[in-house]
Each structure stands twice: as C-alpha cells, then as structure tokens.
Amino acid sequence: MRRFTRLFIRLDETNKTTDKLAALIDYFKTAPPRDAAWAVTYFTGKRPRSPVNAGQVRSWVQEAANIPEWLFSESYSTVGDLAETVSLLLPNPGQGSSLSLSHWIEKRLLALAGEADEKVKRQTLLNWWWELDRPGRFVMTKLLTGSWRIGVSQRLVTRALAESLAIEADVIAHRLMGGWQPDETFYTMLSSADTSDADISKPYPFYLAYPLDQDPQSLGNCQDWLVEWKWDGIRGQVIKRQGQVSIWTRGEELVSARFPEIEQAARQLAEGTVVDGEILAWSTEEDAVMPFGHLQRRIGRKTVGKKLLREVPVSFMAYDVLEHRGEDIRELPLEERRAHLEKLIGSTTEAALRLSPLVP
C-alpha cells in the first residue's frame, strides 16, 4: 500500500505527462504482480463498486473529527476533494500500513462491500483511518470512493506498461481488452513476450495525407486520380480477424468498446479484412456528418450510455482496404483496392459502415 500511495501522490502532484509516465513506469517495474494488476484495474476504470457512499464518509468524518456539518462543508468547499478533506480533518494520524495494495482491496475493501450492518462499516472504516498516516488516509479514501482526478488515461497506462515490460503498446492494448481478473495470471499474460495472441488485432501503419507543395496542375490529368473529401473525424482502422473486431485510432489507441455501433456493423465484414477510414459523428435523420464537437462527446468515454448513443450516433467512413481475405493488398493500385472496398461495404446492411464517395 505504501508503494501505491507514493505513486498516487506523485501522479496527483504534477500536470506533466512525462512525469506521470515516469511515475507509472517506476511503479510497474517494482510492484508485485498482484498489486500491479489491481493498479491497472483502477487506472483503466474497471475498479469495483464502492462499499460506502460519499454521504456516509462525510457523516463519519464529521463525528470522528468532532466538527459541525457547516464546518465540514466549508472545509470541503475550500479543499475541493473529499479524500483530501478527510485526510486533513481527521486527528491523530497513525504510522501507516505495511499491507500490500492487493490485501487492502481484496481482504478489506471488497470484504466491506459484503457487510450489511452500517455500524460495523462505520467502525471498520474508522479503524482503517486511525491505522494510516495522512497520505495513506488520502489514497485509501480515494480507493474507497472511486473519485479519481489525476489525469491518467488508459493510453498513458498502456504506454507505461509497454515501456516497463518491454512489449509493444498495441500488444498491451489488445491484452487489456475484454474481461479479465486482477491477479497474477492476468499480469503474467500481460507481460508475456509471446505476442502471437495480439496479432489478430494489430493494425497497419497509418499513411497520412500531406499538403501539395506545387500547383494542382503538377498532378497531371485529373482522370488519372481518385478524388475524395477530407472528412473531419478520427482516423481509424477497422479490423476483423478470426471473428474478432478491433477498432484502432491513428494515435495507436484501441477504441472498440467506445464505438459499439461500428464494432457491431464490422461483424458483417469478411474474415481477414482491414479497412482504413474515418470515425464520424453521423446524423441518421439528416444522413449527414455532424460537427466534430459532437464527436468529442464520445471520445473521452470508456463506456457509452444509451442516451449518448441516441444523441451522437457514429459511422465509419471507409476509403481504403489494406487487407483482403487475410492478405496484405497495400501494393495493389488504389483503383483495385477501391473495387474490393466497394464490394465489402456493399455486402453489409449496417449504416455504421459507409463508403467514402468519389468526387467527380
């Protein structure tokens, strides 16, 4: 727990991404596998449900600190963070705990979730607070309430794991998909040097568009070119291999769960297909692209609720196919790849997969 507390304090005290990355790398290089697995769980938003609510924490801290409600509210308003307010108001800090992070979560926090008697919960939590020093109280209360605002994204965690384990980031991202349990088995799988398990989701390098340095006439006859619109969305690749669909962004982030309508539509694609294109917010009523600002509402969400799915539907505007029937076809002329793409998209019935129209 002390090692994780030091990590959390380092992350909380800086706004620099490089400092946060260094702190995470240091932690993952030294933490026991089970502790590291739980840290990944919390940092990627998969933390277990809190055994107590914020109202209970406020009430119990007021009683323990022997202060009125108005003074707690003033203190909370000044500090702006419940866990920090708790750590500052509680008297007589303890010496800290030598128990591991995994012990705290598995034997204490999860066990507390199964306790039905509120009086027992209250006394148990008070005992923990008296045991811990101020930094430990702060971090334990963060674990307890799940209210984290330390600027650590899943992408940053992926980068830190990749560097500390000496494994490519896209392999780590693949392994963080789906359901897994925070234990030694999971962390062993995460750190395995055999990366064949991630090959089925691996994207191709993204080729970017560049401005033309010369006059358009330098391109020659326009009949020799295929012209398309530049779409204002998120560049991505949709991959279907061995029955599994993966959606990658150009920033090397695996976002399949954030765009379930595209993931579902891509299941109609043929096996061994990789399509290049743009993720767009798309109005089904107007059958037109929506402003990028709408798409931003979807970008930062690890999970997407039904309301947001209705308000900001998305589509994948496909403009190239890189793999066809399991073969890399990037060396084929664009005209031939376009023909394959037209057949692929035409074979689906989902509005979340669209073919980028040519401009006459």
mmCIF file of C-alpha atoms in Angstrom:
data_model
loop_
_atom_site.group_PDB
_atom_site.id
_atom_site.type_symbol
_atom_site.label_atom_id
_atom_site.label_comp_id
_atom_site.label_asym_id
_atom_site.label_seq_id
_atom_site.Cartn_x
_atom_site.Cartn_y
_atom_site.Cartn_z
ATOM 1 C CA MET A 1 0.000 0.000 0.000
ATOM 2 C CA ARG A 2 2.875 2.363 0.745
ATOM 3 C CA ARG A 3 4.322 1.879 -2.740
ATOM 4 C CA PHE A 4 0.946 2.625 -4.341
ATOM 5 C CA THR A 5 0.443 5.635 -2.053
ATOM 6 C CA ARG A 6 3.759 7.102 -3.226
ATOM 7 C CA LEU A 7 2.712 6.536 -6.832
ATOM 8 C CA PHE A 8 -0.661 8.200 -6.335
ATOM 9 C CA ILE A 9 0.886 11.233 -4.629
ATOM 10 C CA ARG A 10 3.410 11.608 -7.488
ATOM 11 C CA LEU A 11 0.622 11.475 -10.050
ATOM 12 C CA ASP A 12 -1.528 13.890 -8.104
ATOM 13 C CA GLU A 13 1.217 16.475 -7.694
ATOM 14 C CA THR A 14 2.071 17.004 -11.376
ATOM 15 C CA ASN A 15 0.323 18.052 -14.562
ATOM 16 C CA LYS A 16 3.189 16.940 -16.813
ATOM 17 C CA THR A 17 2.505 13.834 -18.865
ATOM 18 C CA THR A 18 6.195 12.901 -18.884
ATOM 19 C CA ASP A 19 6.303 12.967 -15.081
ATOM 20 C CA LYS A 20 3.153 10.856 -14.807
ATOM 21 C CA LEU A 21 4.557 8.371 -17.310
ATOM 22 C CA ALA A 22 7.832 8.112 -15.370
ATOM 23 C CA ALA A 23 5.952 7.542 -12.101
ATOM 24 C CA LEU A 24 3.857 4.753 -13.617
ATOM 25 C CA ILE A 25 6.897 3.071 -15.170
ATOM 26 C CA ASP A 26 8.743 3.148 -11.832
ATOM 27 C CA TYR A 27 5.752 1.584 -10.111
ATOM 28 C CA PHE A 28 5.147 -1.199 -12.634
ATOM 29 C CA LYS A 29 8.853 -2.127 -12.619
ATOM 30 C CA THR A 30 8.883 -2.715 -8.856
ATOM 31 C CA ALA A 31 5.336 -3.631 -7.787
ATOM 32 C CA PRO A 32 4.381 -7.269 -7.070
ATOM 33 C CA PRO A 33 2.301 -8.686 -9.945
ATOM 34 C CA ARG A 34 -0.953 -8.849 -7.961
ATOM 35 C CA ASP A 35 -0.563 -5.227 -6.804
ATOM 36 C CA ALA A 36 0.295 -4.121 -10.339
ATOM 37 C CA ALA A 37 -2.787 -5.934 -11.661
ATOM 38 C CA TRP A 38 -5.028 -4.036 -9.234
ATOM 39 C CA ALA A 39 -3.363 -0.736 -10.153
ATOM 40 C CA VAL A 40 -4.116 -1.416 -13.828
ATOM 41 C CA THR A 41 -7.705 -2.249 -12.880
ATOM 42 C CA TYR A 42 -8.263 1.052 -11.099
ATOM 43 C CA PHE A 43 -6.415 3.196 -13.630
ATOM 44 C CA THR A 44 -8.377 1.738 -16.553
ATOM 45 C CA GLY A 45 -11.728 2.456 -14.914
ATOM 46 C CA LYS A 46 -12.614 -1.143 -14.012
ATOM 47 C CA ARG A 47 -12.482 -0.620 -10.260
ATOM 48 C CA PRO A 48 -15.069 -2.419 -8.114
ATOM 49 C CA ARG A 49 -18.139 -0.694 -6.792
ATOM 50 C CA SER A 50 -17.596 1.408 -3.671
ATOM 51 C CA PRO A 51 -18.700 -0.265 -0.412
ATOM 52 C CA VAL A 52 -19.761 3.108 1.062
ATOM 53 C CA ASN A 53 -21.177 6.320 -0.381
ATOM 54 C CA ALA A 54 -19.903 9.881 -0.092
ATOM 55 C CA GLY A 55 -22.663 10.827 2.349
ATOM 56 C CA GLN A 56 -21.598 8.122 4.789
ATOM 57 C CA VAL A 57 -17.950 9.186 4.545
ATOM 58 C CA ARG A 58 -18.868 12.823 5.257
ATOM 59 C CA SER A 59 -21.037 11.918 8.227
ATOM 60 C CA TRP A 60 -18.493 9.580 9.824
ATOM 61 C CA VAL A 61 -15.611 12.022 9.380
ATOM 62 C CA GLN A 62 -17.654 14.837 10.991
ATOM 63 C CA GLU A 63 -18.284 12.619 14.005
ATOM 64 C CA ALA A 64 -14.664 11.440 14.242
ATOM 65 C CA ALA A 65 -13.293 14.980 13.919
ATOM 66 C CA ASN A 66 -15.974 16.326 16.268
ATOM 67 C CA ILE A 67 -16.950 19.200 13.984
ATOM 68 C CA PRO A 68 -20.359 20.519 12.858
ATOM 69 C CA GLU A 69 -21.702 19.892 9.361
ATOM 70 C CA TRP A 70 -21.256 23.524 8.285
ATOM 71 C CA LEU A 71 -17.540 23.445 9.131
ATOM 72 C CA PHE A 72 -17.049 20.221 7.161
ATOM 73 C CA SER A 73 -18.867 21.790 4.196
ATOM 74 C CA GLU A 74 -16.684 24.909 4.373
ATOM 75 C CA SER A 75 -13.541 22.776 4.560
ATOM 76 C CA TYR A 76 -14.682 20.579 1.674
ATOM 77 C CA SER A 77 -15.520 23.663 -0.396
ATOM 78 C CA THR A 78 -12.059 25.118 0.249
ATOM 79 C CA VAL A 79 -10.140 21.907 -0.486
ATOM 80 C CA GLY A 80 -12.351 20.692 -3.334
ATOM 81 C CA ASP A 81 -11.668 16.980 -2.842
ATOM 82 C CA LEU A 82 -13.416 14.620 -0.411
ATOM 83 C CA ALA A 83 -10.466 12.297 0.209
ATOM 84 C CA GLU A 84 -8.084 15.182 0.833
ATOM 85 C CA THR A 85 -10.607 16.813 3.168
ATOM 86 C CA VAL A 86 -10.843 13.550 5.108
ATOM 87 C CA SER A 87 -7.058 13.260 5.423
ATOM 88 C CA LEU A 88 -6.758 16.858 6.689
ATOM 89 C CA LEU A 89 -9.637 16.843 9.172
ATOM 90 C CA LEU A 90 -9.112 13.521 10.924
ATOM 91 C CA PRO A 91 -6.925 13.843 14.037
ATOM 92 C CA ASN A 92 -4.134 11.602 15.283
ATOM 93 C CA PRO A 93 -2.752 10.002 12.114
ATOM 94 C CA GLY A 94 -1.330 6.504 12.509
ATOM 95 C CA GLN A 95 2.015 5.065 11.444
ATOM 96 C CA GLY A 96 0.861 3.714 8.101
ATOM 97 C CA SER A 97 0.217 0.188 6.873
ATOM 98 C CA SER A 98 2.694 -2.406 5.640
ATOM 99 C CA LEU A 99 -0.101 -4.426 3.994
ATOM 100 C CA SER A 100 0.004 -4.751 0.224
ATOM 101 C CA LEU A 101 -2.362 -2.962 -2.152
ATOM 102 C CA SER A 102 -3.937 -6.293 -3.149
ATOM 103 C CA HIS A 103 -4.528 -7.184 0.531
ATOM 104 C CA TRP A 104 -6.218 -3.845 1.153
ATOM 105 C CA ILE A 105 -8.526 -4.265 -1.813
ATOM 106 C CA GLU A 106 -9.284 -7.985 -1.614
ATOM 107 C CA LYS A 107 -9.333 -8.593 2.144
ATOM 108 C CA ARG A 108 -10.616 -5.221 3.295
ATOM 109 C CA LEU A 109 -12.450 -3.087 0.719
ATOM 110 C CA LEU A 110 -14.174 -5.976 -1.060
ATOM 111 C CA ALA A 111 -14.985 -7.598 2.277
ATOM 112 C CA LEU A 112 -16.512 -4.334 3.491
ATOM 113 C CA ALA A 113 -18.793 -4.341 0.440
ATOM 114 C CA GLY A 114 -20.359 -7.539 1.737
ATOM 115 C CA GLU A 115 -21.111 -6.065 5.160
ATOM 116 C CA ALA A 116 -24.791 -5.161 5.623
ATOM 117 C CA ASP A 117 -24.564 -3.551 9.075
ATOM 118 C CA GLU A 118 -23.839 0.172 8.696
ATOM 119 C CA LYS A 119 -22.496 0.453 12.256
ATOM 120 C CA VAL A 120 -19.945 -2.250 11.512
ATOM 121 C CA LYS A 121 -18.982 -0.480 8.297
ATOM 122 C CA ARG A 122 -18.527 2.787 10.165
ATOM 123 C CA GLN A 123 -16.327 1.307 12.890
ATOM 124 C CA THR A 124 -14.277 -0.679 10.352
ATOM 125 C CA LEU A 125 -13.585 2.405 8.291
ATOM 126 C CA LEU A 126 -12.669 4.436 11.386
ATOM 127 C CA ASN A 127 -10.215 1.725 12.434
ATOM 128 C CA TRP A 128 -8.564 1.914 8.996
ATOM 129 C CA TRP A 129 -8.267 5.682 9.185
ATOM 130 C CA TRP A 130 -6.662 5.518 12.672
ATOM 131 C CA GLU A 131 -4.200 2.952 11.334
ATOM 132 C CA LEU A 132 -2.996 5.075 8.392
ATOM 133 C CA ASP A 133 -0.867 8.190 8.149
ATOM 134 C CA ARG A 134 -2.247 11.230 6.282
ATOM 135 C CA PRO A 135 -1.056 10.217 2.777
ATOM 136 C CA GLY A 136 -2.371 6.699 3.390
ATOM 137 C CA ARG A 137 -5.753 8.037 4.535
ATOM 138 C CA PHE A 138 -5.944 10.170 1.404
ATOM 139 C CA VAL A 139 -5.198 7.312 -1.002
ATOM 140 C CA MET A 140 -7.272 4.711 0.845
ATOM 141 C CA THR A 141 -10.276 7.055 0.761
ATOM 142 C CA LYS A 142 -9.679 7.502 -2.983
ATOM 143 C CA LEU A 143 -9.741 3.719 -3.411
ATOM 144 C CA LEU A 144 -12.845 3.577 -1.259
ATOM 145 C CA THR A 145 -14.905 6.230 -3.055
ATOM 146 C CA GLY A 146 -13.530 5.801 -6.590
ATOM 147 C CA SER A 147 -13.317 9.559 -7.139
ATOM 148 C CA TRP A 148 -10.078 9.931 -9.124
ATOM 149 C CA ARG A 149 -8.983 13.049 -10.974
ATOM 150 C CA ILE A 150 -5.275 12.578 -11.527
ATOM 151 C CA GLY A 151 -5.022 12.861 -15.308
ATOM 152 C CA VAL A 152 -4.129 9.240 -16.062
ATOM 153 C CA SER A 153 -5.732 7.874 -19.210
ATOM 154 C CA GLN A 154 -5.805 4.263 -20.352
ATOM 155 C CA ARG A 155 -3.464 5.232 -23.155
ATOM 156 C CA LEU A 156 -0.918 6.534 -20.639
ATOM 157 C CA VAL A 157 -1.192 3.334 -18.605
ATOM 158 C CA THR A 158 -0.694 1.334 -21.812
ATOM 159 C CA ARG A 159 2.463 3.301 -22.626
ATOM 160 C CA ALA A 160 3.822 2.823 -19.118
ATOM 161 C CA LEU A 161 3.173 -0.927 -19.188
ATOM 162 C CA ALA A 162 4.730 -1.192 -22.645
ATOM 163 C CA GLU A 163 7.931 0.514 -21.505
ATOM 164 C CA SER A 164 8.199 -1.248 -18.160
ATOM 165 C CA LEU A 165 7.511 -4.702 -19.651
ATOM 166 C CA ALA A 166 9.419 -4.085 -22.927
ATOM 167 C CA ILE A 167 6.373 -5.061 -25.030
ATOM 168 C CA GLU A 168 4.801 -3.084 -27.882
ATOM 169 C CA ALA A 169 1.978 -0.759 -26.856
ATOM 170 C CA ASP A 170 -0.505 -2.239 -29.334
ATOM 171 C CA VAL A 171 0.042 -5.691 -27.782
ATOM 172 C CA ILE A 172 -0.648 -4.279 -24.313
ATOM 173 C CA ALA A 173 -3.766 -2.508 -25.620
ATOM 174 C CA HIS A 174 -5.040 -5.765 -27.106
ATOM 175 C CA ARG A 175 -4.456 -7.627 -23.844
ATOM 176 C CA LEU A 176 -6.353 -5.009 -21.861
ATOM 177 C CA MET A 177 -9.471 -5.691 -23.947
ATOM 178 C CA GLY A 178 -12.409 -7.694 -22.694
ATOM 179 C CA GLY A 179 -12.908 -9.289 -19.329
ATOM 180 C CA TRP A 180 -10.015 -10.202 -17.019
ATOM 181 C CA GLN A 181 -9.439 -10.598 -13.320
ATOM 182 C CA PRO A 182 -6.754 -8.601 -11.450
ATOM 183 C CA ASP A 183 -4.454 -11.425 -10.357
ATOM 184 C CA GLU A 184 -1.016 -12.894 -11.063
ATOM 185 C CA THR A 185 -2.364 -14.903 -14.009
ATOM 186 C CA PHE A 186 -3.604 -11.752 -15.717
ATOM 187 C CA TYR A 187 -0.339 -9.895 -15.128
ATOM 188 C CA THR A 188 1.677 -12.875 -16.378
ATOM 189 C CA MET A 189 -0.408 -12.848 -19.553
ATOM 190 C CA LEU A 190 0.039 -9.084 -19.834
ATOM 191 C CA SER A 191 3.833 -9.355 -19.592
ATOM 192 C CA SER A 192 4.299 -12.409 -21.833
ATOM 193 C CA ALA A 193 6.963 -11.971 -24.522
ATOM 194 C CA ASP A 194 4.960 -14.213 -26.877
ATOM 195 C CA THR A 195 2.859 -11.651 -28.745
ATOM 196 C CA SER A 196 1.070 -14.026 -31.130
ATOM 197 C CA ASP A 197 -2.164 -13.536 -29.185
ATOM 198 C CA ALA A 198 -2.249 -9.863 -30.226
ATOM 199 C CA ASP A 199 -1.507 -10.390 -33.914
ATOM 200 C CA ILE A 200 -5.186 -10.784 -34.778
ATOM 201 C CA SER A 201 -5.899 -7.182 -33.755
ATOM 202 C CA LYS A 202 -2.710 -5.494 -34.963
ATOM 203 C CA PRO A 203 -3.292 -2.552 -37.329
ATOM 204 C CA TYR A 204 -1.146 -1.434 -40.247
ATOM 205 C CA PRO A 205 0.920 1.773 -40.048
ATOM 206 C CA PHE A 206 -1.237 4.787 -40.850
ATOM 207 C CA TYR A 207 -0.370 6.699 -44.007
ATOM 208 C CA LEU A 208 -1.121 10.390 -43.641
ATOM 209 C CA ALA A 209 -2.235 12.980 -46.167
ATOM 210 C CA TYR A 210 0.115 15.869 -46.906
ATOM 211 C CA PRO A 211 -0.462 19.287 -48.472
ATOM 212 C CA LEU A 212 0.516 19.707 -52.114
ATOM 213 C CA ASP A 213 3.681 21.802 -52.404
ATOM 214 C CA GLN A 214 3.145 22.710 -56.060
ATOM 215 C CA ASP A 215 0.252 23.915 -58.212
ATOM 216 C CA PRO A 216 -2.572 21.393 -58.773
ATOM 217 C CA GLN A 217 -1.628 21.295 -62.460
ATOM 218 C CA SER A 218 1.559 19.482 -61.486
ATOM 219 C CA LEU A 219 -0.525 16.386 -60.766
ATOM 220 C CA GLY A 220 -1.288 15.914 -64.446
ATOM 221 C CA ASN A 221 -4.566 14.710 -65.894
ATOM 222 C CA CYS A 222 -7.321 14.623 -63.239
ATOM 223 C CA GLN A 223 -8.664 11.450 -64.874
ATOM 224 C CA ASP A 224 -5.634 9.628 -63.501
ATOM 225 C CA TRP A 225 -6.703 10.351 -59.910
ATOM 226 C CA LEU A 226 -9.397 9.300 -57.452
ATOM 227 C CA VAL A 227 -10.628 12.355 -55.551
ATOM 228 C CA GLU A 228 -12.456 12.214 -52.230
ATOM 229 C CA TRP A 229 -13.493 14.637 -49.500
ATOM 230 C CA LYS A 230 -11.337 15.170 -46.415
ATOM 231 C CA TRP A 231 -13.593 14.077 -43.549
ATOM 232 C CA ASP A 232 -13.366 15.779 -40.149
ATOM 233 C CA GLY A 233 -13.340 12.931 -37.657
ATOM 234 C CA ILE A 234 -10.963 10.425 -36.075
ATOM 235 C CA ARG A 235 -8.688 8.474 -38.390
ATOM 236 C CA GLY A 236 -9.052 4.778 -37.731
ATOM 237 C CA GLN A 237 -8.736 1.207 -38.916
ATOM 238 C CA VAL A 238 -11.445 -1.421 -38.521
ATOM 239 C CA ILE A 239 -10.068 -4.953 -38.327
ATOM 240 C CA LYS A 240 -11.875 -8.283 -38.486
ATOM 241 C CA ARG A 241 -9.761 -11.383 -37.975
ATOM 242 C CA GLN A 242 -10.718 -14.772 -36.530
ATOM 243 C CA GLY A 243 -14.185 -13.499 -35.659
ATOM 244 C CA GLN A 244 -12.846 -10.639 -33.567
ATOM 245 C CA VAL A 245 -13.391 -6.960 -34.392
ATOM 246 C CA SER A 246 -10.892 -4.283 -33.338
ATOM 247 C CA ILE A 247 -11.045 -0.540 -33.912
ATOM 248 C CA TRP A 248 -7.792 1.415 -33.726
ATOM 249 C CA THR A 249 -7.198 5.155 -33.953
ATOM 250 C CA ARG A 250 -4.186 6.791 -35.572
ATOM 251 C CA GLY A 251 -2.961 7.578 -32.057
ATOM 252 C CA GLU A 252 -2.494 3.815 -31.511
ATOM 253 C CA GLU A 253 -5.456 3.590 -29.178
ATOM 254 C CA LEU A 254 -7.817 0.625 -29.178
ATOM 255 C CA VAL A 255 -11.344 2.074 -29.008
ATOM 256 C CA SER A 256 -13.624 -0.833 -29.937
ATOM 257 C CA ALA A 257 -15.787 -0.514 -26.812
ATOM 258 C CA ARG A 258 -16.320 3.220 -27.339
ATOM 259 C CA PHE A 259 -17.974 2.769 -30.735
ATOM 260 C CA PRO A 260 -20.222 -0.287 -30.357
ATOM 261 C CA GLU A 261 -22.306 0.534 -33.437
ATOM 262 C CA ILE A 262 -19.199 0.371 -35.663
ATOM 263 C CA GLU A 263 -17.988 -2.783 -33.911
ATOM 264 C CA GLN A 264 -21.367 -4.447 -34.475
ATOM 265 C CA ALA A 265 -21.510 -3.382 -38.124
ATOM 266 C CA ALA A 266 -17.980 -4.655 -38.785
ATOM 267 C CA ARG A 267 -19.019 -8.161 -37.777
ATOM 268 C CA GLN A 268 -20.661 -8.398 -41.210
ATOM 269 C CA LEU A 269 -17.301 -7.917 -42.938
ATOM 270 C CA ALA A 270 -15.477 -10.894 -44.419
ATOM 271 C CA GLU A 271 -12.787 -12.600 -42.355
ATOM 272 C CA GLY A 272 -9.297 -11.185 -42.813
ATOM 273 C CA THR A 273 -10.380 -7.603 -43.541
ATOM 274 C CA VAL A 274 -8.690 -4.343 -42.541
ATOM 275 C CA VAL A 275 -10.420 -1.135 -43.614
ATOM 276 C CA ASP A 276 -8.940 2.355 -43.368
ATOM 277 C CA GLY A 277 -11.177 5.370 -42.862
ATOM 278 C CA GLU A 278 -12.643 7.995 -40.562
ATOM 279 C CA ILE A 279 -14.838 7.724 -37.474
ATOM 280 C CA LEU A 280 -17.540 10.389 -37.796
ATOM 281 C CA ALA A 281 -20.484 11.636 -35.788
ATOM 282 C CA TRP A 282 -23.301 10.977 -38.257
ATOM 283 C CA SER A 283 -26.877 12.188 -38.108
ATOM 284 C CA THR A 284 -29.173 9.348 -39.146
ATOM 285 C CA GLU A 285 -32.096 11.783 -39.500
ATOM 286 C CA GLU A 286 -30.293 14.141 -41.871
ATOM 287 C CA ASP A 287 -27.989 11.455 -43.294
ATOM 288 C CA ALA A 288 -25.055 13.816 -42.955
ATOM 289 C CA VAL A 289 -21.903 14.282 -40.920
ATOM 290 C CA MET A 290 -22.277 16.193 -37.662
ATOM 291 C CA PRO A 291 -19.798 18.819 -36.378
ATOM 292 C CA PHE A 292 -16.644 17.455 -34.794
ATOM 293 C CA GLY A 293 -17.721 18.907 -31.452
ATOM 294 C CA HIS A 294 -20.440 16.270 -31.254
ATOM 295 C CA LEU A 295 -17.877 13.502 -31.746
ATOM 296 C CA GLN A 296 -15.782 14.900 -28.899
ATOM 297 C CA ARG A 297 -18.578 13.892 -26.529
ATOM 298 C CA ARG A 298 -17.865 10.262 -27.456
ATOM 299 C CA ILE A 299 -14.065 10.388 -27.494
ATOM 300 C CA GLY A 300 -13.371 10.566 -23.772
ATOM 301 C CA ARG A 301 -15.928 7.967 -22.671
ATOM 302 C CA LYS A 302 -14.732 4.495 -21.692
ATOM 303 C CA THR A 303 -18.352 3.356 -21.744
ATOM 304 C CA VAL A 304 -21.190 4.872 -23.737
ATOM 305 C CA GLY A 305 -24.717 5.079 -22.367
ATOM 306 C CA LYS A 306 -27.935 4.670 -24.354
ATOM 307 C CA LYS A 307 -28.681 8.402 -24.221
ATOM 308 C CA LEU A 308 -25.345 9.350 -25.794
ATOM 309 C CA LEU A 309 -25.710 6.615 -28.400
ATOM 310 C CA ARG A 310 -29.003 8.172 -29.452
ATOM 311 C CA GLU A 311 -27.762 11.766 -29.405
ATOM 312 C CA VAL A 312 -24.413 11.184 -31.122
ATOM 313 C CA PRO A 313 -24.541 8.156 -33.424
ATOM 314 C CA VAL A 314 -21.328 7.389 -35.294
ATOM 315 C CA SER A 315 -20.360 5.883 -38.632
ATOM 316 C CA PHE A 316 -17.110 4.676 -40.131
ATOM 317 C CA MET A 317 -16.415 6.327 -43.496
ATOM 318 C CA ALA A 318 -14.237 3.791 -45.313
ATOM 319 C CA TYR A 319 -11.860 4.946 -48.050
ATOM 320 C CA ASP A 320 -9.369 2.124 -48.388
ATOM 321 C CA VAL A 321 -8.948 -1.587 -47.714
ATOM 322 C CA LEU A 322 -5.497 -2.733 -46.603
ATOM 323 C CA GLU A 323 -6.104 -6.421 -46.016
ATOM 324 C CA HIS A 324 -8.465 -8.595 -48.032
ATOM 325 C CA ARG A 325 -9.197 -12.239 -47.164
ATOM 326 C CA GLY A 326 -6.201 -12.251 -44.869
ATOM 327 C CA GLU A 327 -3.740 -10.907 -47.478
ATOM 328 C CA ASP A 328 -1.890 -7.591 -47.351
ATOM 329 C CA ILE A 329 -3.010 -5.815 -50.546
ATOM 330 C CA ARG A 330 -1.398 -2.420 -49.976
ATOM 331 C CA GLU A 331 0.827 -2.919 -53.048
ATOM 332 C CA LEU A 332 -2.204 -3.146 -55.346
ATOM 333 C CA PRO A 333 -3.176 0.014 -57.243
ATOM 334 C CA LEU A 334 -5.711 2.150 -55.397
ATOM 335 C CA GLU A 335 -8.238 1.573 -58.179
ATOM 336 C CA GLU A 336 -8.189 -2.179 -57.491
ATOM 337 C CA ARG A 337 -8.347 -1.698 -53.740
ATOM 338 C CA ARG A 338 -11.287 0.643 -54.246
ATOM 339 C CA ALA A 339 -13.115 -2.076 -56.194
ATOM 340 C CA HIS A 340 -12.586 -4.518 -53.308
ATOM 341 C CA LEU A 341 -13.760 -1.870 -50.846
ATOM 342 C CA GLU A 342 -16.959 -1.187 -52.786
ATOM 343 C CA LYS A 343 -17.838 -4.895 -52.685
ATOM 344 C CA LEU A 344 -17.015 -5.155 -48.986
ATOM 345 C CA ILE A 345 -19.133 -2.206 -47.913
ATOM 346 C CA GLY A 346 -21.874 -3.125 -50.360
ATOM 347 C CA SER A 347 -22.148 -6.562 -48.744
ATOM 348 C CA THR A 348 -23.132 -5.064 -45.380
ATOM 349 C CA THR A 349 -26.528 -3.716 -44.344
ATOM 350 C CA GLU A 350 -25.317 -1.543 -41.474
ATOM 351 C CA ALA A 351 -25.495 2.275 -41.664
ATOM 352 C CA ALA A 352 -22.471 2.485 -39.356
ATOM 353 C CA LEU A 353 -20.242 1.409 -42.268
ATOM 354 C CA ARG A 354 -20.174 3.813 -45.229
ATOM 355 C CA LEU A 355 -18.210 4.108 -48.441
ATOM 356 C CA SER A 356 -16.418 7.416 -48.974
ATOM 357 C CA PRO A 357 -17.951 8.822 -52.186
ATOM 358 C CA LEU A 358 -15.759 9.842 -55.092
ATOM 359 C CA VAL A 359 -15.836 13.479 -56.196
ATOM 360 C CA PRO A 360 -16.479 13.709 -59.983
#
